[in-house]
mmCIF file of N, CA and C in Angstrom:
data_model
loop_
_atom_site.group_PDB
_atom_site.id
_atom_site.type_symbol
_atom_site.label_atom_id
_atom_site.label_comp_id
_atom_site.label_asym_id
_atom_site.label_seq_id
_atom_site.Cartn_x
_atom_site.Cartn_y
_atom_site.Cartn_z
ATOM 1 N N MET A 1 73.038 -59.926 3.505
ATOM 2 C CA MET A 1 73.584 -58.965 2.571
ATOM 3 C C MET A 1 72.442 -58.443 1.705
ATOM 4 N N HIS A 2 72.296 -57.134 1.664
ATOM 5 C CA HIS A 2 71.274 -56.525 0.815
ATOM 6 C C HIS A 2 71.951 -55.884 -0.390
ATOM 7 N N ILE A 3 71.477 -56.258 -1.562
ATOM 8 C CA ILE A 3 72.007 -55.713 -2.807
ATOM 9 C C ILE A 3 70.856 -55.021 -3.536
ATOM 10 N N ALA A 4 71.084 -53.812 -4.001
ATOM 11 C CA ALA A 4 70.068 -53.089 -4.788
ATOM 12 C C ALA A 4 70.137 -53.614 -6.226
ATOM 13 N N TRP A 5 69.702 -54.845 -6.407
ATOM 14 C CA TRP A 5 69.851 -55.552 -7.690
ATOM 15 C C TRP A 5 69.079 -54.888 -8.823
ATOM 16 N N ASP A 6 68.019 -54.176 -8.520
ATOM 17 C CA ASP A 6 67.177 -53.591 -9.570
ATOM 18 C C ASP A 6 67.378 -52.083 -9.735
ATOM 19 N N GLU A 7 68.421 -51.524 -9.112
ATOM 20 C CA GLU A 7 68.634 -50.073 -9.116
ATOM 21 C C GLU A 7 68.725 -49.504 -10.531
ATOM 22 N N TYR A 8 69.407 -50.173 -11.435
ATOM 23 C CA TYR A 8 69.576 -49.663 -12.794
ATOM 24 C C TYR A 8 68.796 -50.468 -13.828
ATOM 25 N N LEU A 9 67.946 -51.348 -13.383
ATOM 26 C CA LEU A 9 67.127 -52.146 -14.284
ATOM 27 C C LEU A 9 66.034 -51.265 -14.882
ATOM 28 N N PRO A 10 65.999 -51.123 -16.218
ATOM 29 C CA PRO A 10 64.946 -50.295 -16.829
ATOM 30 C C PRO A 10 63.548 -50.820 -16.451
ATOM 31 N N ALA A 11 62.636 -49.891 -16.219
ATOM 32 C CA ALA A 11 61.285 -50.242 -15.757
ATOM 33 C C ALA A 11 60.595 -51.235 -16.676
ATOM 34 N N GLU A 12 60.844 -51.142 -17.997
ATOM 35 C CA GLU A 12 60.164 -52.050 -18.924
ATOM 36 C C GLU A 12 60.636 -53.493 -18.791
ATOM 37 N N TYR A 13 61.747 -53.736 -18.065
ATOM 38 C CA TYR A 13 62.243 -55.101 -17.864
ATOM 39 C C TYR A 13 61.967 -55.625 -16.463
ATOM 40 N N LEU A 14 61.446 -54.796 -15.593
ATOM 41 C CA LEU A 14 61.248 -55.202 -14.209
ATOM 42 C C LEU A 14 60.362 -56.440 -14.094
ATOM 43 N N ASP A 15 59.253 -56.482 -14.820
ATOM 44 C CA ASP A 15 58.355 -57.641 -14.723
ATOM 45 C C ASP A 15 58.853 -58.836 -15.539
ATOM 46 N N GLN A 16 59.920 -58.671 -16.319
ATOM 47 C CA GLN A 16 60.475 -59.769 -17.102
ATOM 48 C C GLN A 16 61.703 -60.392 -16.436
ATOM 49 N N SER A 17 62.207 -59.781 -15.400
ATOM 50 C CA SER A 17 63.420 -60.271 -14.753
ATOM 51 C C SER A 17 63.066 -61.179 -13.578
ATOM 52 N N THR A 18 64.044 -61.953 -13.164
ATOM 53 C CA THR A 18 63.884 -62.872 -12.042
ATOM 54 C C THR A 18 64.461 -62.214 -10.793
ATOM 55 N N VAL A 19 63.713 -62.248 -9.710
ATOM 56 C CA VAL A 19 64.146 -61.620 -8.460
ATOM 57 C C VAL A 19 65.110 -62.560 -7.729
ATOM 58 N N PRO A 20 66.318 -62.104 -7.437
ATOM 59 C CA PRO A 20 67.241 -62.948 -6.675
ATOM 60 C C PRO A 20 66.808 -63.055 -5.212
ATOM 61 N N VAL A 21 67.019 -64.239 -4.643
ATOM 62 C CA VAL A 21 66.680 -64.460 -3.238
ATOM 63 C C VAL A 21 67.924 -64.624 -2.368
ATOM 64 N N SER A 22 69.080 -64.837 -3.003
ATOM 65 C CA SER A 22 70.342 -64.916 -2.266
ATOM 66 C C SER A 22 71.470 -64.383 -3.142
ATOM 67 N N PHE A 23 72.559 -63.993 -2.476
ATOM 68 C CA PHE A 23 73.686 -63.373 -3.175
ATOM 69 C C PHE A 23 75.007 -63.950 -2.679
ATOM 70 N N GLU A 24 75.988 -63.921 -3.568
ATOM 71 C CA GLU A 24 77.371 -64.200 -3.207
ATOM 72 C C GLU A 24 78.178 -62.962 -3.558
ATOM 73 N N ARG A 25 79.203 -62.700 -2.757
ATOM 74 C CA ARG A 25 80.081 -61.559 -3.005
ATOM 75 C C ARG A 25 81.513 -62.068 -3.058
ATOM 76 N N PHE A 26 82.237 -61.635 -4.072
ATOM 77 C CA PHE A 26 83.638 -61.960 -4.228
ATOM 78 C C PHE A 26 84.391 -60.634 -4.316
ATOM 79 N N GLU A 27 85.503 -60.531 -3.595
ATOM 80 C CA GLU A 27 86.214 -59.260 -3.562
ATOM 81 C C GLU A 27 87.716 -59.502 -3.605
ATOM 82 N N ASP A 28 88.402 -58.637 -4.323
ATOM 83 C CA ASP A 28 89.859 -58.617 -4.355
ATOM 84 C C ASP A 28 90.281 -57.177 -4.082
ATOM 85 N N PRO A 29 90.500 -56.833 -2.811
ATOM 86 C CA PRO A 29 90.817 -55.448 -2.463
ATOM 87 C C PRO A 29 92.070 -54.915 -3.154
ATOM 88 N N GLU A 30 93.079 -55.760 -3.325
ATOM 89 C CA GLU A 30 94.303 -55.284 -3.971
ATOM 90 C C GLU A 30 94.054 -54.889 -5.420
ATOM 91 N N ALA A 31 93.156 -55.594 -6.081
ATOM 92 C CA ALA A 31 92.822 -55.286 -7.481
ATOM 93 C C ALA A 31 91.676 -54.280 -7.576
ATOM 94 N N GLN A 32 91.148 -53.847 -6.433
ATOM 95 C CA GLN A 32 89.998 -52.950 -6.393
ATOM 96 C C GLN A 32 88.857 -53.502 -7.248
ATOM 97 N N ALA A 33 88.545 -54.785 -7.020
ATOM 98 C CA ALA A 33 87.526 -55.462 -7.810
ATOM 99 C C ALA A 33 86.525 -56.148 -6.890
ATOM 100 N N VAL A 34 85.267 -56.140 -7.328
ATOM 101 C CA VAL A 34 84.204 -56.820 -6.598
ATOM 102 C C VAL A 34 83.233 -57.423 -7.601
ATOM 103 N N LYS A 35 82.685 -58.587 -7.240
ATOM 104 C CA LYS A 35 81.699 -59.253 -8.095
ATOM 105 C C LYS A 35 80.579 -59.788 -7.202
ATOM 106 N N TYR A 36 79.337 -59.625 -7.681
ATOM 107 C CA TYR A 36 78.169 -60.162 -7.002
ATOM 108 C C TYR A 36 77.440 -61.107 -7.953
ATOM 109 N N LEU A 37 76.972 -62.211 -7.409
ATOM 110 C CA LEU A 37 76.105 -63.113 -8.144
ATOM 111 C C LEU A 37 74.824 -63.260 -7.341
ATOM 112 N N GLY A 38 73.669 -63.135 -8.006
ATOM 113 C CA GLY A 38 72.382 -63.300 -7.355
ATOM 114 C C GLY A 38 71.712 -64.553 -7.886
ATOM 115 N N TYR A 39 71.037 -65.282 -6.996
ATOM 116 C CA TYR A 39 70.422 -66.550 -7.354
ATOM 117 C C TYR A 39 68.928 -66.550 -7.065
ATOM 118 N N ASP A 40 68.197 -67.233 -7.934
ATOM 119 C CA ASP A 40 66.756 -67.369 -7.723
ATOM 120 C C ASP A 40 66.487 -68.519 -6.735
ATOM 121 N N GLY A 41 65.228 -68.865 -6.524
ATOM 122 C CA GLY A 41 64.845 -69.907 -5.581
ATOM 123 C C GLY A 41 65.348 -71.292 -5.955
ATOM 124 N N ARG A 42 65.712 -71.514 -7.207
ATOM 125 C CA ARG A 42 66.260 -72.806 -7.651
ATOM 126 C C ARG A 42 67.783 -72.774 -7.679
ATOM 127 N N MET A 43 68.377 -71.717 -7.121
ATOM 128 C CA MET A 43 69.825 -71.509 -7.061
ATOM 129 C C MET A 43 70.469 -71.396 -8.435
ATOM 130 N N GLN A 44 69.710 -70.840 -9.387
ATOM 131 C CA GLN A 44 70.258 -70.527 -10.703
ATOM 132 C C GLN A 44 70.576 -69.035 -10.726
ATOM 133 N N CYS A 45 71.702 -68.700 -11.315
ATOM 134 C CA CYS A 45 72.133 -67.300 -11.350
ATOM 135 C C CYS A 45 71.141 -66.466 -12.173
ATOM 136 N N CYS A 46 70.691 -65.355 -11.586
ATOM 137 C CA CYS A 46 69.744 -64.473 -12.275
ATOM 138 C C CYS A 46 70.186 -63.013 -12.227
ATOM 139 N N PHE A 47 71.279 -62.720 -11.524
ATOM 140 C CA PHE A 47 71.804 -61.364 -11.429
ATOM 141 C C PHE A 47 73.321 -61.433 -11.368
ATOM 142 N N TYR A 48 73.965 -60.468 -12.020
ATOM 143 C CA TYR A 48 75.423 -60.408 -12.051
ATOM 144 C C TYR A 48 75.852 -58.947 -11.956
ATOM 145 N N ARG A 49 76.921 -58.705 -11.213
ATOM 146 C CA ARG A 49 77.489 -57.352 -11.165
ATOM 147 C C ARG A 49 78.976 -57.459 -10.879
ATOM 148 N N HIS A 50 79.773 -56.738 -11.633
ATOM 149 C CA HIS A 50 81.191 -56.596 -11.287
ATOM 150 C C HIS A 50 81.614 -55.158 -11.519
ATOM 151 N N GLN A 51 82.634 -54.780 -10.799
ATOM 152 C CA GLN A 51 83.263 -53.498 -11.043
ATOM 153 C C GLN A 51 84.719 -53.600 -10.629
ATOM 154 N N PHE A 52 85.548 -52.855 -11.346
ATOM 155 C CA PHE A 52 86.961 -52.810 -11.004
ATOM 156 C C PHE A 52 87.552 -51.486 -11.445
ATOM 157 N N VAL A 53 88.697 -51.170 -10.867
ATOM 158 C CA VAL A 53 89.411 -49.937 -11.162
ATOM 159 C C VAL A 53 90.856 -50.294 -11.469
ATOM 160 N N LEU A 54 91.381 -49.748 -12.561
ATOM 161 C CA LEU A 54 92.811 -49.845 -12.856
ATOM 162 C C LEU A 54 93.445 -48.521 -12.465
ATOM 163 N N THR A 55 94.598 -48.593 -11.840
ATOM 164 C CA THR A 55 95.291 -47.383 -11.398
ATOM 165 C C THR A 55 96.745 -47.424 -11.857
ATOM 166 N N ARG A 56 97.378 -46.296 -11.714
ATOM 167 C CA ARG A 56 98.814 -46.221 -11.962
ATOM 168 C C ARG A 56 99.431 -45.351 -10.887
ATOM 169 N N ALA A 57 100.691 -45.583 -10.634
ATOM 170 C CA ALA A 57 101.420 -44.779 -9.651
ATOM 171 C C ALA A 57 101.794 -43.448 -10.293
ATOM 172 N N VAL A 58 101.600 -42.383 -9.533
ATOM 173 C CA VAL A 58 101.905 -41.035 -9.996
ATOM 174 C C VAL A 58 102.819 -40.384 -8.963
ATOM 175 N N MET A 59 103.904 -39.772 -9.445
ATOM 176 C CA MET A 59 104.806 -39.080 -8.533
ATOM 177 C C MET A 59 104.286 -37.663 -8.305
ATOM 178 N N GLU A 60 104.141 -37.316 -7.046
ATOM 179 C CA GLU A 60 103.684 -35.987 -6.655
ATOM 180 C C GLU A 60 104.865 -35.010 -6.649
ATOM 181 N N GLU A 61 104.564 -33.738 -6.482
ATOM 182 C CA GLU A 61 105.603 -32.707 -6.460
ATOM 183 C C GLU A 61 106.629 -32.929 -5.346
ATOM 184 N N ASP A 62 106.183 -33.489 -4.226
ATOM 185 C CA ASP A 62 107.104 -33.738 -3.111
ATOM 186 C C ASP A 62 107.828 -35.084 -3.246
ATOM 187 N N GLU A 63 107.763 -35.670 -4.438
ATOM 188 C CA GLU A 63 108.401 -36.937 -4.790
ATOM 189 C C GLU A 63 107.825 -38.143 -4.064
ATOM 190 N N SER A 64 106.633 -37.990 -3.490
ATOM 191 C CA SER A 64 105.916 -39.147 -2.961
ATOM 192 C C SER A 64 105.034 -39.702 -4.081
ATOM 193 N N PHE A 65 104.536 -40.905 -3.896
ATOM 194 C CA PHE A 65 103.699 -41.532 -4.917
ATOM 195 C C PHE A 65 102.266 -41.660 -4.431
ATOM 196 N N SER A 66 101.355 -41.527 -5.361
ATOM 197 C CA SER A 66 99.941 -41.789 -5.090
ATOM 198 C C SER A 66 99.379 -42.598 -6.255
ATOM 199 N N GLU A 67 98.171 -43.085 -6.089
ATOM 200 C CA GLU A 67 97.507 -43.859 -7.134
ATOM 201 C C GLU A 67 96.522 -42.967 -7.873
ATOM 202 N N GLU A 68 96.468 -43.118 -9.188
ATOM 203 C CA GLU A 68 95.545 -42.358 -10.022
ATOM 204 C C GLU A 68 94.716 -43.350 -10.830
ATOM 205 N N GLU A 69 93.410 -43.141 -10.835
ATOM 206 C CA GLU A 69 92.533 -44.011 -11.616
ATOM 207 C C GLU A 69 92.762 -43.785 -13.108
ATOM 208 N N THR A 70 92.942 -44.881 -13.841
ATOM 209 C CA THR A 70 93.079 -44.770 -15.291
ATOM 210 C C THR A 70 91.910 -45.402 -16.023
ATOM 211 N N TYR A 71 91.216 -46.342 -15.375
ATOM 212 C CA TYR A 71 90.093 -47.013 -16.031
ATOM 213 C C TYR A 71 89.162 -47.557 -14.970
ATOM 214 N N PHE A 72 87.860 -47.436 -15.218
ATOM 215 C CA PHE A 72 86.825 -47.982 -14.342
ATOM 216 C C PHE A 72 85.820 -48.715 -15.212
ATOM 217 N N GLU A 73 85.362 -49.862 -14.736
ATOM 218 C CA GLU A 73 84.321 -50.592 -15.457
ATOM 219 C C GLU A 73 83.329 -51.168 -14.465
ATOM 220 N N GLU A 74 82.055 -51.069 -14.815
ATOM 221 C CA GLU A 74 80.990 -51.706 -14.044
ATOM 222 C C GLU A 74 80.049 -52.371 -15.036
ATOM 223 N N VAL A 75 79.744 -53.632 -14.775
ATOM 224 C CA VAL A 75 78.801 -54.384 -15.598
ATOM 225 C C VAL A 75 77.741 -54.970 -14.677
ATOM 226 N N LEU A 76 76.483 -54.720 -15.013
ATOM 227 C CA LEU A 76 75.358 -55.346 -14.332
ATOM 228 C C LEU A 76 74.596 -56.153 -15.370
ATOM 229 N N ALA A 77 74.028 -57.279 -14.953
ATOM 230 C CA ALA A 77 73.257 -58.095 -15.884
ATOM 231 C C ALA A 77 72.116 -58.774 -15.140
ATOM 232 N N TRP A 78 70.979 -58.843 -15.815
ATOM 233 C CA TRP A 78 69.777 -59.463 -15.263
ATOM 234 C C TRP A 78 69.287 -60.541 -16.219
ATOM 235 N N ARG A 79 68.969 -61.723 -15.672
ATOM 236 C CA ARG A 79 68.410 -62.769 -16.523
ATOM 237 C C ARG A 79 66.942 -62.448 -16.782
ATOM 238 N N ILE A 80 66.601 -62.454 -18.052
ATOM 239 C CA ILE A 80 65.232 -62.179 -18.471
ATOM 240 C C ILE A 80 64.513 -63.525 -18.614
ATOM 241 N N ARG A 81 63.213 -63.522 -18.479
ATOM 242 C CA ARG A 81 62.442 -64.776 -18.477
ATOM 243 C C ARG A 81 62.676 -65.667 -19.697
ATOM 244 N N ASN A 82 63.015 -65.103 -20.839
ATOM 245 C CA ASN A 82 63.241 -65.931 -22.025
ATOM 246 C C ASN A 82 64.637 -66.561 -22.019
ATOM 247 N N GLY A 83 65.417 -66.350 -20.948
ATOM 248 C CA GLY A 83 66.730 -66.958 -20.815
ATOM 249 C C GLY A 83 67.885 -66.084 -21.267
ATOM 250 N N THR A 84 67.589 -64.955 -21.921
ATOM 251 C CA THR A 84 68.656 -64.038 -22.316
ATOM 252 C C THR A 84 69.017 -63.134 -21.134
ATOM 253 N N TRP A 85 70.056 -62.345 -21.328
ATOM 254 C CA TRP A 85 70.518 -61.444 -20.277
ATOM 255 C C TRP A 85 70.512 -60.010 -20.789
ATOM 256 N N LEU A 86 70.005 -59.103 -19.957
ATOM 257 C CA LEU A 86 70.100 -57.673 -20.222
ATOM 258 C C LEU A 86 71.344 -57.191 -19.485
ATOM 259 N N CYS A 87 72.320 -56.653 -20.231
ATOM 260 C CA CYS A 87 73.586 -56.208 -19.647
ATOM 261 C C CYS A 87 73.704 -54.690 -19.727
ATOM 262 N N ARG A 88 74.198 -54.100 -18.668
ATOM 263 C CA ARG A 88 74.449 -52.651 -18.600
ATOM 264 C C ARG A 88 75.930 -52.452 -18.304
ATOM 265 N N THR A 89 76.638 -51.774 -19.192
ATOM 266 C CA THR A 89 78.068 -51.557 -19.034
ATOM 267 C C THR A 89 78.355 -50.064 -18.953
ATOM 268 N N THR A 90 79.133 -49.677 -17.949
ATOM 269 C CA THR A 90 79.585 -48.305 -17.784
ATOM 270 C C THR A 90 81.092 -48.333 -17.633
ATOM 271 N N THR A 91 81.784 -47.477 -18.374
ATOM 272 C CA THR A 91 83.235 -47.367 -18.249
ATOM 273 C C THR A 91 83.608 -45.906 -18.064
ATOM 274 N N ARG A 92 84.801 -45.727 -17.509
ATOM 275 C CA ARG A 92 85.337 -44.380 -17.345
ATOM 276 C C ARG A 92 86.812 -44.466 -17.699
ATOM 277 N N GLY A 93 87.256 -43.590 -18.602
ATOM 278 C CA GLY A 93 88.637 -43.619 -19.051
ATOM 279 C C GLY A 93 88.832 -44.729 -20.067
ATOM 280 N N ALA A 94 90.029 -44.839 -20.545
ATOM 281 C CA ALA A 94 90.409 -45.947 -21.411
ATOM 282 C C ALA A 94 91.627 -46.576 -20.783
ATOM 283 N N ALA A 95 91.731 -47.872 -20.835
ATOM 284 C CA ALA A 95 92.868 -48.531 -20.204
ATOM 285 C C ALA A 95 94.156 -47.862 -20.664
ATOM 286 N N GLY A 96 94.943 -47.392 -19.708
ATOM 287 C CA GLY A 96 96.182 -46.707 -20.024
ATOM 288 C C GLY A 96 96.031 -45.224 -20.310
ATOM 289 N N ASP A 97 94.832 -44.690 -20.269
ATOM 290 C CA ASP A 97 94.586 -43.274 -20.572
ATOM 291 C C ASP A 97 94.180 -42.580 -19.276
ATOM 292 N N CYS A 98 94.866 -41.519 -18.907
ATOM 293 C CA CYS A 98 94.597 -40.869 -17.625
ATOM 294 C C CYS A 98 93.429 -39.889 -17.684
ATOM 295 N N ARG A 99 92.902 -39.604 -18.861
ATOM 296 C CA ARG A 99 91.724 -38.721 -18.928
ATOM 297 C C ARG A 99 90.517 -39.468 -18.374
ATOM 298 N N ARG A 100 89.683 -38.808 -17.629
ATOM 299 C CA ARG A 100 88.564 -39.452 -16.950
ATOM 300 C C ARG A 100 87.284 -39.263 -17.755
ATOM 301 N N ARG A 101 87.173 -39.961 -18.862
ATOM 302 C CA ARG A 101 85.956 -39.897 -19.679
ATOM 303 C C ARG A 101 84.957 -40.916 -19.148
ATOM 304 N N LEU A 102 83.754 -40.461 -18.909
ATOM 305 C CA LEU A 102 82.689 -41.336 -18.431
ATOM 306 C C LEU A 102 81.794 -41.677 -19.599
ATOM 307 N N SER A 103 81.593 -42.963 -19.810
ATOM 308 C CA SER A 103 80.688 -43.353 -20.879
ATOM 309 C C SER A 103 79.263 -43.354 -20.345
ATOM 310 N N HIS A 104 78.330 -43.159 -21.235
ATOM 311 C CA HIS A 104 76.940 -43.343 -20.862
ATOM 312 C C HIS A 104 76.708 -44.839 -20.788
ATOM 313 N N PRO A 105 75.911 -45.290 -19.840
ATOM 314 C CA PRO A 105 75.676 -46.733 -19.750
ATOM 315 C C PRO A 105 75.137 -47.276 -21.068
ATOM 316 N N GLN A 106 75.668 -48.415 -21.445
ATOM 317 C CA GLN A 106 75.237 -49.097 -22.665
ATOM 318 C C GLN A 106 74.468 -50.341 -22.254
ATOM 319 N N TYR A 107 73.269 -50.505 -22.806
ATOM 320 C CA TYR A 107 72.459 -51.687 -22.548
ATOM 321 C C TYR A 107 72.458 -52.563 -23.793
ATOM 322 N N GLU A 108 72.535 -53.885 -23.568
ATOM 323 C CA GLU A 108 72.422 -54.820 -24.674
ATOM 324 C C GLU A 108 71.866 -56.138 -24.159
ATOM 325 N N ILE A 109 71.216 -56.865 -25.051
ATOM 326 C CA ILE A 109 70.718 -58.206 -24.753
ATOM 327 C C ILE A 109 71.768 -59.191 -25.237
ATOM 328 N N THR A 110 72.147 -60.141 -24.373
ATOM 329 C CA THR A 110 73.124 -61.154 -24.746
ATOM 330 C C THR A 110 72.569 -62.536 -24.441
ATOM 331 N N ALA A 111 73.116 -63.551 -25.093
ATOM 332 C CA ALA A 111 72.666 -64.929 -24.877
ATOM 333 C C ALA A 111 73.145 -65.466 -23.537
ATOM 334 N N ASP A 112 74.311 -65.015 -23.093
ATOM 335 C CA ASP A 112 74.913 -65.541 -21.852
ATOM 336 C C ASP A 112 75.220 -64.402 -20.902
ATOM 337 N N ARG A 113 75.315 -64.743 -19.635
ATOM 338 C CA ARG A 113 75.680 -63.720 -18.657
ATOM 339 C C ARG A 113 77.165 -63.433 -18.750
ATOM 340 N N PRO A 114 77.575 -62.240 -18.336
ATOM 341 C CA PRO A 114 79.004 -61.920 -18.295
ATOM 342 C C PRO A 114 79.723 -62.857 -17.331
ATOM 343 N N ARG A 115 80.988 -62.965 -17.478
ATOM 344 C CA ARG A 115 81.794 -63.821 -16.593
ATOM 345 C C ARG A 115 82.789 -63.000 -15.849
#
C-alpha cells in the first residue's frame, strides 16, 4: 500500500517528521469513513489520517431519494521529532448544514495524535 503521507506536510516540517515505513488502513464504507496509521521502523505511530462524510437523504422531483453531503472532515497528522504532532484539519459544510462551505486547512501543533 502506497500512501502519499507527505503530500500536505509543509516543507519546513519535512526534515523534522518521521518517515513511515508501514501503514494500516481501516475503512467503513457504510459510514464513508477511512483511517490510515503510519508506523516508523520501531512500529510507533508517526502518521495519521482520517476522513469521513456525513450525508442526508434528499427527495428528488421524481420522488426518488438520493444522498447529499452535509459535512466532510479530513485530518492529517505527522509526529515531529520532539514528540508533538502537526495536525492539518479541513472541513466542508457544518454538521446538519447543506451549504457546502470549504474551510481552509488549519494547522496546529498538539501534544497527542488525533484518535
